[in-house]
Each structure stands twice: as structure tokens, then as C-alpha cells.
CSV table of C-alpha atoms and ligand atoms in Angstrom, one decimal:
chain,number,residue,atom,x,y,z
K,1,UNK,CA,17.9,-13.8,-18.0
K,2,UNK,CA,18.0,-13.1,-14.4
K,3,UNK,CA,17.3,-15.7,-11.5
K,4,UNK,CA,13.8,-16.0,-10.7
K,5,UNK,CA,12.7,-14.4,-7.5
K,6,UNK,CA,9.7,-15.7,-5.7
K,7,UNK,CA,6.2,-13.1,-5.1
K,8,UNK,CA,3.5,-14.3,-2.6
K,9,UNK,CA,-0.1,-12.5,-2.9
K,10,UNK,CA,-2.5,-12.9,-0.3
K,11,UNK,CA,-6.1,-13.0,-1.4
K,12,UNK,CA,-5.2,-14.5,-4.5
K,13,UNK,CA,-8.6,-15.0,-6.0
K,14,UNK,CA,-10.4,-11.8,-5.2
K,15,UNK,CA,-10.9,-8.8,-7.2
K,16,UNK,CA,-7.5,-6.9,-6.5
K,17,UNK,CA,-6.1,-10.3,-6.6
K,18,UNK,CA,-7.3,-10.4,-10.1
K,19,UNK,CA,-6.6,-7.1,-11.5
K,20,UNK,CA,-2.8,-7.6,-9.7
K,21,UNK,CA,-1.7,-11.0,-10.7
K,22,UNK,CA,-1.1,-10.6,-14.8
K,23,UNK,CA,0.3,-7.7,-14.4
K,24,UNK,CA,2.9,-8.9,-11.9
K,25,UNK,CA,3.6,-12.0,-14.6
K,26,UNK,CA,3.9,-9.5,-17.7
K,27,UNK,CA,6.8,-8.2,-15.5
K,28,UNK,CA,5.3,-4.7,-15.0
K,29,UNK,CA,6.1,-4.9,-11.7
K,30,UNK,CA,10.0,-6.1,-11.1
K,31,UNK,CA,11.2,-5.5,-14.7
K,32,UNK,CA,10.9,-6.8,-18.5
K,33,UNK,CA,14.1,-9.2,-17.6
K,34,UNK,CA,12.9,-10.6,-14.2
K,35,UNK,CA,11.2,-14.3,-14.3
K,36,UNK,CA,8.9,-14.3,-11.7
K,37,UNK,CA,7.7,-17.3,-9.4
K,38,UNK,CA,4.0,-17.0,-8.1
K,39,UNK,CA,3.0,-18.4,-4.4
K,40,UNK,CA,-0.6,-17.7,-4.1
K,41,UNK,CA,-2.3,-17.6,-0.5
K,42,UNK,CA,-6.4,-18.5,-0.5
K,43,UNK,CA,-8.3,-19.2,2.5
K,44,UNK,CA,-8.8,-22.8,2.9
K,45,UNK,CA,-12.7,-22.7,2.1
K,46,UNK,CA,-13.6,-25.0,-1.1
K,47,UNK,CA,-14.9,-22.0,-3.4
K,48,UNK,CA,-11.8,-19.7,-2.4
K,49,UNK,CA,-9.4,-22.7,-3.8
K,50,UNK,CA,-11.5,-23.5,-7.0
K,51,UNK,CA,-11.8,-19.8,-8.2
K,52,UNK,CA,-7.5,-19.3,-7.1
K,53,UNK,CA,-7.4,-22.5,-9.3
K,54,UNK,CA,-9.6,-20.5,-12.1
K,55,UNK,CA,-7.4,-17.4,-11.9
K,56,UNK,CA,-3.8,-19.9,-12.2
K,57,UNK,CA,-5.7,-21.8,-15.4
K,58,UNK,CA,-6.1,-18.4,-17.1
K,59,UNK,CA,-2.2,-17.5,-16.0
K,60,UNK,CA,-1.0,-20.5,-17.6
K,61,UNK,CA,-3.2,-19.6,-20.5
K,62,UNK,CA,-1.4,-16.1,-21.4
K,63,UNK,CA,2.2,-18.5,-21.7
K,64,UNK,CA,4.2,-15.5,-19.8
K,65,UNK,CA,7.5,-16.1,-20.8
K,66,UNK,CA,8.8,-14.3,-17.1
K,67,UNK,CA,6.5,-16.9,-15.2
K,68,UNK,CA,8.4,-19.4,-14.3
K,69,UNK,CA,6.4,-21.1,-11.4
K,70,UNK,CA,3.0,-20.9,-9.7
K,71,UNK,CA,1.4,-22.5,-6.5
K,72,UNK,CA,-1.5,-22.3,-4.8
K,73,UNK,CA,-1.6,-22.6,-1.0
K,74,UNK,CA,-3.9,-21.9,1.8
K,75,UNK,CA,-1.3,-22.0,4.4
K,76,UNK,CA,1.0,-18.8,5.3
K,77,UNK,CA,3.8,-21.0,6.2
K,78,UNK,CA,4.3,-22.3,3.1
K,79,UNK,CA,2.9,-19.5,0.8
K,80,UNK,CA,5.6,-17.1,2.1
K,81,UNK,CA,8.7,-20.1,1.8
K,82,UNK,CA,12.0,-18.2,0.7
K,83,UNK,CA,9.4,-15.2,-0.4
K,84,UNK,CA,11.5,-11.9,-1.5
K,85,UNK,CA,8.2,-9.7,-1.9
K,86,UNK,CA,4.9,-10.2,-0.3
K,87,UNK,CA,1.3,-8.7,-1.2
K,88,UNK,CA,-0.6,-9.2,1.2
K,89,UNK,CA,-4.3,-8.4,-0.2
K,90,UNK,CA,-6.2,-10.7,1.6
K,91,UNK,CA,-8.0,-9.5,4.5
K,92,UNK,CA,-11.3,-9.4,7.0
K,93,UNK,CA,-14.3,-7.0,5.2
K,94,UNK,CA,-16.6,-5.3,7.5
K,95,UNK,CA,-19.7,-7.9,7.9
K,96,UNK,CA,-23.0,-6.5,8.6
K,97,UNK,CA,-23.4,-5.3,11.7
K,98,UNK,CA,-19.5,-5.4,12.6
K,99,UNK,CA,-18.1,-3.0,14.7
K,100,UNK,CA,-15.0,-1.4,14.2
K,101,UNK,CA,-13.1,-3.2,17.2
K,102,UNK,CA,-14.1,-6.7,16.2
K,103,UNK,CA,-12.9,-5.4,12.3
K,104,UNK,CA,-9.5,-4.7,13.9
K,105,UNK,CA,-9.5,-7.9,15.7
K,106,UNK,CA,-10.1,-10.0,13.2
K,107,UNK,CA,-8.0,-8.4,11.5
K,108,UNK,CA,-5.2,-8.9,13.6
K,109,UNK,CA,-5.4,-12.2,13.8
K,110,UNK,CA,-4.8,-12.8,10.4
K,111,UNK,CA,-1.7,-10.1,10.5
K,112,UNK,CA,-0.5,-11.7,13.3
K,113,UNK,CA,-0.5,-15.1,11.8
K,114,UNK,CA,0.9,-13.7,8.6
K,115,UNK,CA,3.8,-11.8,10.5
K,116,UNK,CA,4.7,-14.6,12.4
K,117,UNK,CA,5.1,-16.9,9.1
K,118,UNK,CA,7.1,-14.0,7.5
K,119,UNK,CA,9.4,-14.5,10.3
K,120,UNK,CA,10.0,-17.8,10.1
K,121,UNK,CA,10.1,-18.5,6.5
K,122,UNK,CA,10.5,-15.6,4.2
K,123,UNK,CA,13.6,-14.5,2.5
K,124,UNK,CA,15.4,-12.1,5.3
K,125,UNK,CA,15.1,-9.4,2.6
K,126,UNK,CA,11.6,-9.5,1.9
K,127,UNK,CA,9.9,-6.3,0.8
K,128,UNK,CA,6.4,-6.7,2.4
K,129,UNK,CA,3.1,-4.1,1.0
K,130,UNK,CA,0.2,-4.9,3.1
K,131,UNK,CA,-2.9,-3.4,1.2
K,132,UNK,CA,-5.7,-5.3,2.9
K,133,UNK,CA,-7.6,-2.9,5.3
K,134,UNK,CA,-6.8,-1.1,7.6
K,135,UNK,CA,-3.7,-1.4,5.7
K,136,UNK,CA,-1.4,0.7,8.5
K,137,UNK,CA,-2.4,-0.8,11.3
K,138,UNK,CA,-2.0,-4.5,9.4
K,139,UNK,CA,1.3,-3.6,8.4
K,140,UNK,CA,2.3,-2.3,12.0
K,141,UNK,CA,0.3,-6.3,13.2
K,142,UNK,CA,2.5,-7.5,10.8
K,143,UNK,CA,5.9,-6.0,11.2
K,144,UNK,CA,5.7,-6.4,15.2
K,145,UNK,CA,5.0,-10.2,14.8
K,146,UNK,CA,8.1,-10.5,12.7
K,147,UNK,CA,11.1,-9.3,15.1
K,148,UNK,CA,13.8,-10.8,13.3
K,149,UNK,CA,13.1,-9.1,10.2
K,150,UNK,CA,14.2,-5.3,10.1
K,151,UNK,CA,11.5,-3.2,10.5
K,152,UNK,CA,11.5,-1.5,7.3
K,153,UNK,CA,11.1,-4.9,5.3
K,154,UNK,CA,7.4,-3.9,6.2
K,155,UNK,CA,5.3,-1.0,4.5
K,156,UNK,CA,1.8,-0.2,4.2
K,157,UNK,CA,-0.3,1.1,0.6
K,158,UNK,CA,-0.8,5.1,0.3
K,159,UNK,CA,0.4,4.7,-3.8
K,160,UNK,CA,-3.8,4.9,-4.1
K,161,UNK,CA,-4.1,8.4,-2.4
K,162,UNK,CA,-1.1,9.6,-3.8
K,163,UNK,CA,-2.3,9.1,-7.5
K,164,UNK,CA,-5.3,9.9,-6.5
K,165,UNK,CA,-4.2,13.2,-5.1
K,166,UNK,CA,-2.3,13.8,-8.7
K,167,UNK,CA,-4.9,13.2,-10.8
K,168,UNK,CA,-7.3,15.6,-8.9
K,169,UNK,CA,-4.3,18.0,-9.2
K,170,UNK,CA,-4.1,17.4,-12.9
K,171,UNK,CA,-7.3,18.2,-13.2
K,172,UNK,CA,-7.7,21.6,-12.0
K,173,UNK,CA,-4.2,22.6,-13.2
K,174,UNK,CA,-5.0,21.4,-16.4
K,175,UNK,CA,-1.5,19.5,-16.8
K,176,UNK,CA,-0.3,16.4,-17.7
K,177,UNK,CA,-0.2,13.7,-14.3
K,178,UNK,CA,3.2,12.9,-15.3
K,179,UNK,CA,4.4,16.4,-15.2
K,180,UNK,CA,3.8,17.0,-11.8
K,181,UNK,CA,6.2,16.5,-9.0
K,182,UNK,CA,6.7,16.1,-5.6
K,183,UNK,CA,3.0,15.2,-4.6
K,184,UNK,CA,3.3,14.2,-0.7
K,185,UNK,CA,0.2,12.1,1.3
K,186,UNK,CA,0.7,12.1,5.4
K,187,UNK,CA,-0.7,9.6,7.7
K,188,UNK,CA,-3.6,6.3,7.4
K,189,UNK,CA,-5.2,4.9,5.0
K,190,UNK,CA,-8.2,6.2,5.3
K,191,UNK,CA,-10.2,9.3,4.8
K,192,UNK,CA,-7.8,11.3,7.3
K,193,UNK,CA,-5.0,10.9,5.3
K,194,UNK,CA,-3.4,14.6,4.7
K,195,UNK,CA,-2.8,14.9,0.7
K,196,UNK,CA,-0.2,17.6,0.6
K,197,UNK,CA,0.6,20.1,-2.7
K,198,UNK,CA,2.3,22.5,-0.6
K,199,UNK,CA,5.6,21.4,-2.6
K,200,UNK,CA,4.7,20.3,-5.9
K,201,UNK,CA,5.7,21.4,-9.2
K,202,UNK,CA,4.5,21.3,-13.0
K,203,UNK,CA,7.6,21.4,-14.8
K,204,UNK,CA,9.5,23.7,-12.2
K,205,UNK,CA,6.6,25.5,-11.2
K,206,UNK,CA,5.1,25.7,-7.5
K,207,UNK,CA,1.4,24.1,-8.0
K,208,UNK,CA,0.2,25.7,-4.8
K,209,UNK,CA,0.7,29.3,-7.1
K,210,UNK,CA,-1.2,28.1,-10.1
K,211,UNK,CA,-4.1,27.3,-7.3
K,212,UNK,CA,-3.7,29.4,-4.5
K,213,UNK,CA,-7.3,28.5,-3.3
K,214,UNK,CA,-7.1,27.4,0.7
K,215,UNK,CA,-10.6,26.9,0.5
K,216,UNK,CA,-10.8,24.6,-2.7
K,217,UNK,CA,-8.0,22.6,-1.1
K,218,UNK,CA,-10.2,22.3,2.4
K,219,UNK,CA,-13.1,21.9,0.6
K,220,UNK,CA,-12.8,19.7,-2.3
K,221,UNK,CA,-9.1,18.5,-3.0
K,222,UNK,CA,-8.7,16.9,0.6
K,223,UNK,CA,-12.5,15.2,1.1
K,224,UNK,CA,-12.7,14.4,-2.7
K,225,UNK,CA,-9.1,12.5,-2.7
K,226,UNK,CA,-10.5,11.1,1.4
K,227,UNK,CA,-13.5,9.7,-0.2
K,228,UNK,CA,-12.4,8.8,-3.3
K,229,UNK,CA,-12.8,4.6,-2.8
K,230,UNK,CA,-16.5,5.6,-1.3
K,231,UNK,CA,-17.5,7.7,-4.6
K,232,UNK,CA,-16.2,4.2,-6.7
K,233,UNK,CA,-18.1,1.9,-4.7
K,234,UNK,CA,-20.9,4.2,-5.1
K,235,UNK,CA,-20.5,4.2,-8.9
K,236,UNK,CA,-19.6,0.8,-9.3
K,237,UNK,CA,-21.0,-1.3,-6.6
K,238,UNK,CA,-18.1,-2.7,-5.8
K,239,UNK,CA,-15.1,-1.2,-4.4
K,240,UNK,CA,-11.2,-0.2,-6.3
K,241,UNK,CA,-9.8,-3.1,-8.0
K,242,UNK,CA,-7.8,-2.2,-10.8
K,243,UNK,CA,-6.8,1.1,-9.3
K,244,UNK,CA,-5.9,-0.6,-6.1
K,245,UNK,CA,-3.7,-3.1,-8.2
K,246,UNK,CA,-2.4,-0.7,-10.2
K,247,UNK,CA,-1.0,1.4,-6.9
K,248,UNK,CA,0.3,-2.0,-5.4
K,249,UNK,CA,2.5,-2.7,-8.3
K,250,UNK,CA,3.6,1.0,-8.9
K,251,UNK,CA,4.3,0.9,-5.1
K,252,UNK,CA,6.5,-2.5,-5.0
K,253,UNK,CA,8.4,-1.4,-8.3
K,254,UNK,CA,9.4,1.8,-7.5
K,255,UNK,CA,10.3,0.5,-4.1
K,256,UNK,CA,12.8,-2.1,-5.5
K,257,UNK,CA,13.9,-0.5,-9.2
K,258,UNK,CA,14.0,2.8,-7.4
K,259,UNK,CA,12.3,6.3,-8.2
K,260,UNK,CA,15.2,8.6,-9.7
K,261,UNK,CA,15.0,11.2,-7.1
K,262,UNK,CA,11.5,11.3,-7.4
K,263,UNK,CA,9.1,12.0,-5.0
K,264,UNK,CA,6.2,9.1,-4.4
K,265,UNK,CA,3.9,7.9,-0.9
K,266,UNK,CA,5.1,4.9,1.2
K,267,UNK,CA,3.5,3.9,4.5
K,268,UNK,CA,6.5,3.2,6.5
K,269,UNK,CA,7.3,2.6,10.1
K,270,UNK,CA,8.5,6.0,12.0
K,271,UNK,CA,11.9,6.3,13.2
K,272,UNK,CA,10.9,10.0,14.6
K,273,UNK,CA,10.4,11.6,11.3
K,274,UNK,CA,7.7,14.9,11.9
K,275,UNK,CA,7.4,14.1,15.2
K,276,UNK,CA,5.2,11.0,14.6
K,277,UNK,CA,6.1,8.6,17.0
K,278,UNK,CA,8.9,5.6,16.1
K,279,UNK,CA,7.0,2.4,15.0
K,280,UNK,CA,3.6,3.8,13.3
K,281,UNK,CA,3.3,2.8,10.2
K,282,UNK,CA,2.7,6.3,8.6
K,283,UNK,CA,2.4,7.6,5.0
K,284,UNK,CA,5.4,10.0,4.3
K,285,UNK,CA,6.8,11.1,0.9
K,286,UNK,CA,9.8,9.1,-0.1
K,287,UNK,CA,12.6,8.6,-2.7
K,288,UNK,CA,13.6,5.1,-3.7
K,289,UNK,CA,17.1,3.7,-4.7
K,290,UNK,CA,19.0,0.9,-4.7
K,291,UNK,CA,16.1,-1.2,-3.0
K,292,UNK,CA,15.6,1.0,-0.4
K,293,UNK,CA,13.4,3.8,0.3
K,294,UNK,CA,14.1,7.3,2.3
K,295,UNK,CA,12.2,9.8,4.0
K,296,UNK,CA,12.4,13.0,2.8
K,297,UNK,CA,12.8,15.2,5.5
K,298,UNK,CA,13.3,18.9,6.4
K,299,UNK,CA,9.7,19.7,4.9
K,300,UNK,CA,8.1,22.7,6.9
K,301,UNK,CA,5.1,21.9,8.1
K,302,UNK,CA,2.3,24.5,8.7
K,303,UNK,CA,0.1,25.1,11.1
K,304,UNK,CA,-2.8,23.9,8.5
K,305,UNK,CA,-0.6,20.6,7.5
K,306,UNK,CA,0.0,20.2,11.3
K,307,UNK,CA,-3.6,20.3,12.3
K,308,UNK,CA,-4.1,17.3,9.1
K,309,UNK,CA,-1.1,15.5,10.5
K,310,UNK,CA,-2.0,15.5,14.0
K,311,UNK,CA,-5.7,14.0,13.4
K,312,UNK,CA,-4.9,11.4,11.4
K,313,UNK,CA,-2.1,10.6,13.5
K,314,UNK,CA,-4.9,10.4,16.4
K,315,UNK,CA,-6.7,7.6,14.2
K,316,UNK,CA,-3.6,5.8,13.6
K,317,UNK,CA,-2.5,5.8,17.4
K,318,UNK,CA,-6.5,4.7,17.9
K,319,UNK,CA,-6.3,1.4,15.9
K,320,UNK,CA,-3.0,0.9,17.2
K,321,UNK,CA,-4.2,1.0,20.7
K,322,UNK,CA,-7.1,-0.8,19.4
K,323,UNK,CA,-5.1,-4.0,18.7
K,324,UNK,CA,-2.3,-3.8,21.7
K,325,UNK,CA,-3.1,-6.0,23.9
K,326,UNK,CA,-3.6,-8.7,20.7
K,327,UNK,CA,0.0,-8.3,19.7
S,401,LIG,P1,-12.1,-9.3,-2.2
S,401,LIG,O1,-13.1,-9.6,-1.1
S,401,LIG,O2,-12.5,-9.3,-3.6
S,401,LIG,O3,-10.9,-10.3,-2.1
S,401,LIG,C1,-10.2,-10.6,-0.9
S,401,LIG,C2,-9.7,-12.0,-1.0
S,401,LIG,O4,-8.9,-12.3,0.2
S,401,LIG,C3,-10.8,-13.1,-0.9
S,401,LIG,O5,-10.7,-13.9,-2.0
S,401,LIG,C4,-10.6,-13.8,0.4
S,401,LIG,O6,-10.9,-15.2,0.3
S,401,LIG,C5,-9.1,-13.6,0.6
S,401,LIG,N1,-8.7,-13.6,2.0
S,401,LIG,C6,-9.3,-13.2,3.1
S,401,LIG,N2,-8.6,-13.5,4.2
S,401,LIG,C7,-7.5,-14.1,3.8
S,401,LIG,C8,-6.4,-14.7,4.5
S,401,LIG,N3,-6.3,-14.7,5.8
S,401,LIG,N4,-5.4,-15.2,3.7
S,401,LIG,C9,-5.5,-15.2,2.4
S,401,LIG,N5,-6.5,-14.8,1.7
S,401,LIG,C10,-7.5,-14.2,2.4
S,401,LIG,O7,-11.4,-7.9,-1.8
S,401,LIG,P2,-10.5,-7.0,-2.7
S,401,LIG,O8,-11.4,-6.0,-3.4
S,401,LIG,O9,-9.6,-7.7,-3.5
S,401,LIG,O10,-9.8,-6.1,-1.6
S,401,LIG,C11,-8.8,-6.7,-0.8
S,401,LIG,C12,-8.4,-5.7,0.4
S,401,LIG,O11,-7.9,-4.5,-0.1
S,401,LIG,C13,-9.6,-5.3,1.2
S,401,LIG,O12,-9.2,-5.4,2.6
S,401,LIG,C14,-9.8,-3.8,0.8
S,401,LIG,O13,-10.4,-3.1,1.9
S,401,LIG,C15,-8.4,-3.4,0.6
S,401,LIG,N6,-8.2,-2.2,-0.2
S,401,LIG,C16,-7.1,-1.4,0.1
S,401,LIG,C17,-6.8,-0.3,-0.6
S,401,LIG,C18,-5.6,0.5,-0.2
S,401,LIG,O14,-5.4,1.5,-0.9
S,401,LIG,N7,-4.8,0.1,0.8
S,401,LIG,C19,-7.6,0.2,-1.7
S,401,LIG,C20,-8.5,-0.9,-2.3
S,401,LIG,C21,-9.1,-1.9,-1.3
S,401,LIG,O15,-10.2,-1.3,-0.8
């Protein structure tokens, strides 16, 4: 059996939290043969720590044999001790009547405060997936509060759009999910984000050819993956859970038990990469091996793709000026 390694999550006892945890502890997400040793973060607040305490009692009751230690904190600087992945969850909700600048500042307070502890305390390899909203612009709080670890020990969630963007693509191709490759999804979090088809294949064969509908892709693909968590809380009356777990753990185990070539959506920080600017934490299609992810580069980009890239690009440079002076 391998040497445990140690997994903080943030927001421990909410819903994500919930739908994220045993899943993580059955070894879905680092491997069948890789004990796992919980560090759960909760706000300090009474109820928050008696429902994380819930959530460990029904942990301990499914006897994991790959957990091999939990603990509940509600302080960054010890939740994140000797930490060698980090799912940060937990974050700021839009109150009533909030406006979108005191939503990023509140935000950044907690990223900053996270960041900083990461610094000080984490494991110098940590892999870090912020998925608390706005998830890039957390992950970019984040990763500049943290200068002495490299930059790209920081990433943001886009796993949700991209299997979103697939199973809207399975859908109207009327193939398997799993046989269709090379799925790409540009820029935030957010309903900007660019889900791109341009170069995917169903078992060798060009998806945009088995479409070849501009306006289906304008018109329905791109707003129906953009508002997808909208159209759940709709539905549900509340908003993504499992689906947001399930992207977190597909996300951090592709990222360290690699993707085989294949194709999958990271929000990463820029070096350059299409022009977007070094340091925004931007969704680009990646491969992942060895523990570390690449860019794949040399895609063309169109003038339609540019125009998608380039807006939400503008939103992401918005929040980030948003929270400057902050940082
Ligand atoms: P919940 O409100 O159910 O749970 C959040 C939990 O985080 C709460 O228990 C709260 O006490 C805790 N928390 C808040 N601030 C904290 C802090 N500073 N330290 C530790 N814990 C803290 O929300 P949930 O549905 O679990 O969603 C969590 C976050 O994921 C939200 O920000 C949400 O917007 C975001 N999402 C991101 C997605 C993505 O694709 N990136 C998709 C799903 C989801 O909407």
C-alpha cells in the first residue's frame, strides 16, 4: 500500500462538500491503492462545525479501508498543514441585494487568506482546484498570495463546462460521451466561457462535419452549456452538487494520474498561450502526464472563436481588475 497523502477541502459541510467527500475516500479520485488523509476546513460558526462533524460520523461509518485519517478544522493554517491537494469549495454566495464588487471582495478576502496559508504551510507540491465562485478569479486571489509556490500548483474548475459541453455534443450526434475527443472550453467560469467543437472527433471523425450548423452552435450549444448551472437551479432549487463534485474529482485525477494524451479543460494561469495575457487564470484544453498538465497549443483560432475568446477574456480582466488593489 502506498504512503498516505494528505487532501484538504474547503466547505467541508456543504452540498458539494457532500457529494465530493466519499467519493474522494472510496479512492475515485487519486487511485484504488492510494490511502487518503482527510483535513476538512468549516467556517468557525457553531452549525458549520456540528454538520462537518455529521458529514465525518457518516465517513467513519462507510469503514473506507483508503481513509486513513480525518480532521476537522476551521482554521486555514492548520487545515492546509503538509497538504499535497487542496479543494477549495468553500466560498462567499451572493447575499440579497449584493453587488457584484462587494461578491468579489468578499471573496477575496477569503482567497487571500487561503493563499497566504498555502504558502506557509502546504506541501511545496500541492496541486490546488479552487471551485468556489468566481472560481478564476479565486484561483488567480489565490495563486498571487502564495509567491513561493510555482504558479501552476494553482488551477481553477472548467471540468463542469467541459462535460457539459460533451454531453450536449452526445446528444445531438447521437454518440456515446466517451467516444468523443478533443472537446476544448476557453476562458471563465461563467456563462462567457467559449465551449469549442471545432476539433473534436467521434471515433476519428471531425464532430463539426456530423453538425455543421453555425447557427445551432451560436444559438443553442454555447447558451445551453453557458447556462447550464442556471437551468439546474431552476429545476432543482438548488444549485450543481453532485455534478460539480463529480468535475472536481475528474479534474484533480486526471491532473495527477494523467490523461493518456487525451484532451480535457483546466483553468490554468497564462504563460502567453493565445495571446491571453501571462497570469489569468484561463480555461484552455490540456493533456496531463506525469503530474503535470500542458497546454495544447498551435490550435487555429477563427475569427468566430476569437470574438468568444476575446469577451470572455474582457470578463476575466474585469474581475481581475475588480480585486487589484485587494491583492
Ligand atoms: P454550499 O453553500 O452548500 O456550501 C459551501 C460551504 O462552504 C458552506 O458549508 C460554508 O460554510 C463553507 N464556507 C464558506 N466560506 C468558507 C471559508 N472561508 N472557509 C471554509 N469554508 C467556507 O455551496 P456549494 O453548493 O457546496 O457550492 C460551493 C461553491 O461552489 C459555491 O461558491 C458555488 O458557486 C461553487 N460552484 C462552482 C462550480 C464550478 O464549476 N466551478 C459549479 C458548482 C458551484 O456552483
Amino acid at each position: 500500500m502506498k504512503k498516505p497523502v494528505r487532501v484538504a477541502v474547503t466547505g467541508a459541510a456543504g452540498q458539494i462538500g457532500y457529494a465530493l467527500l466519499f467519493r474522494i475516500a472510496s479512492g475515485e479520485m487519486l487511485g484504488k491503492d492510494q490511502p487518503v488523509i482527510l483535513q476538512l476546513l468549516e467556517i468557525p460558526d457553531e452549525k458549520a462545525q456540528k454538520a462537518l462533524k455529521g458529514v465525518m460520523m457518516e465517513l467513519e461509518d462507510c469503514a473506507f479501508p483508503l481513509l486513513a485519517g480525518m480532521e476537522a478544522h476551521s482554521d486555514a493554517m492548520t487545515a492546509f498543514k503538509d497538504t499535497d491537494y487542496a479543494l477549495l469549495v468553500g466560498a462567499r454566495p451572493r447575499g440579497p441585494g449584493m453587488e457584484r464588487a462587494d461578491l468579489l471582495a468578499a471573496n477575496a478576502q477569503i482567497f487571500t487568506a487561503q493563499g497566504k496559508a498555502l504558502n506557509a504551510v502546504a506541501s511545496r507540491n500541492v496541486k490546488v482546484l479552487v471551485v468556489g465562485n468566481p472560481a478564476n478569479t479565486n484561483a488567480y486571489i489565490a495563486m498571487k498570495s502564495a509567491p513561493d509556490l510555482p504558479r501552476k500548483n494553482f488551477t481553477a474548475m472548467l471540468r463542469l463546462d467541459h462535460n457539459r459541453a460533451l454531453s450536449q455534443i452526445a446528444a445531438k450526434t447521437g454518440k456515446p460521451v466517451a467516444s468523443i475527443k478533443q472537446m476544448a472550453v476557453w476562458g471563465n467560469h461563467s456563462p462567457t466561457m467559449y465551449a469549442d467543437y471545432r476539433f473534436a472527433t467521434v471515433e476519428g471523425a471531425p464532430v463539426k462535419d456530423m453538425i455543421n450548423d453555425q447557427v445551432w452552435n451560436k444559438d443553442v450549444f454555447l447558451p445551453t452549456v453557458g447556462k447550464r448551472g442556471a437551468a439546474i437551479i431552476e429545476a432543482r432549487g438548488l444549485s450543481s452538487a453532485a455534478s460539480a463534485a463529480n468535475a472536481a474529482i475528474d479534474h484533480m485525477r486526471d491532473w495527477a494520474l494523467g490523461t493518456n494524451g487525451a484532451w480535457v479543460t483546466m483553468g490554468v494561469p497564462s504563460n502567453g498561450e493565445y495571446g491571453i495575457p501571462k497570469d489569468v487564470m484561463f480555461g484552455y484544453p490540456v493533456t496531463c502526464e506525469g503530474g503535470e498538465y500542458k497546454i495544447v497549443e498551435g490550435l487555429p483560432i477563427d475569427e468566430f472563436s476569437q470574438e468568444c475568446i476575446n469577451k470572455t477574456l474582457a470578463e476575466l480582466q474585469g474581475e481581475q481588475d475588480g480585486v487589484k488593489h485587494l491583492l
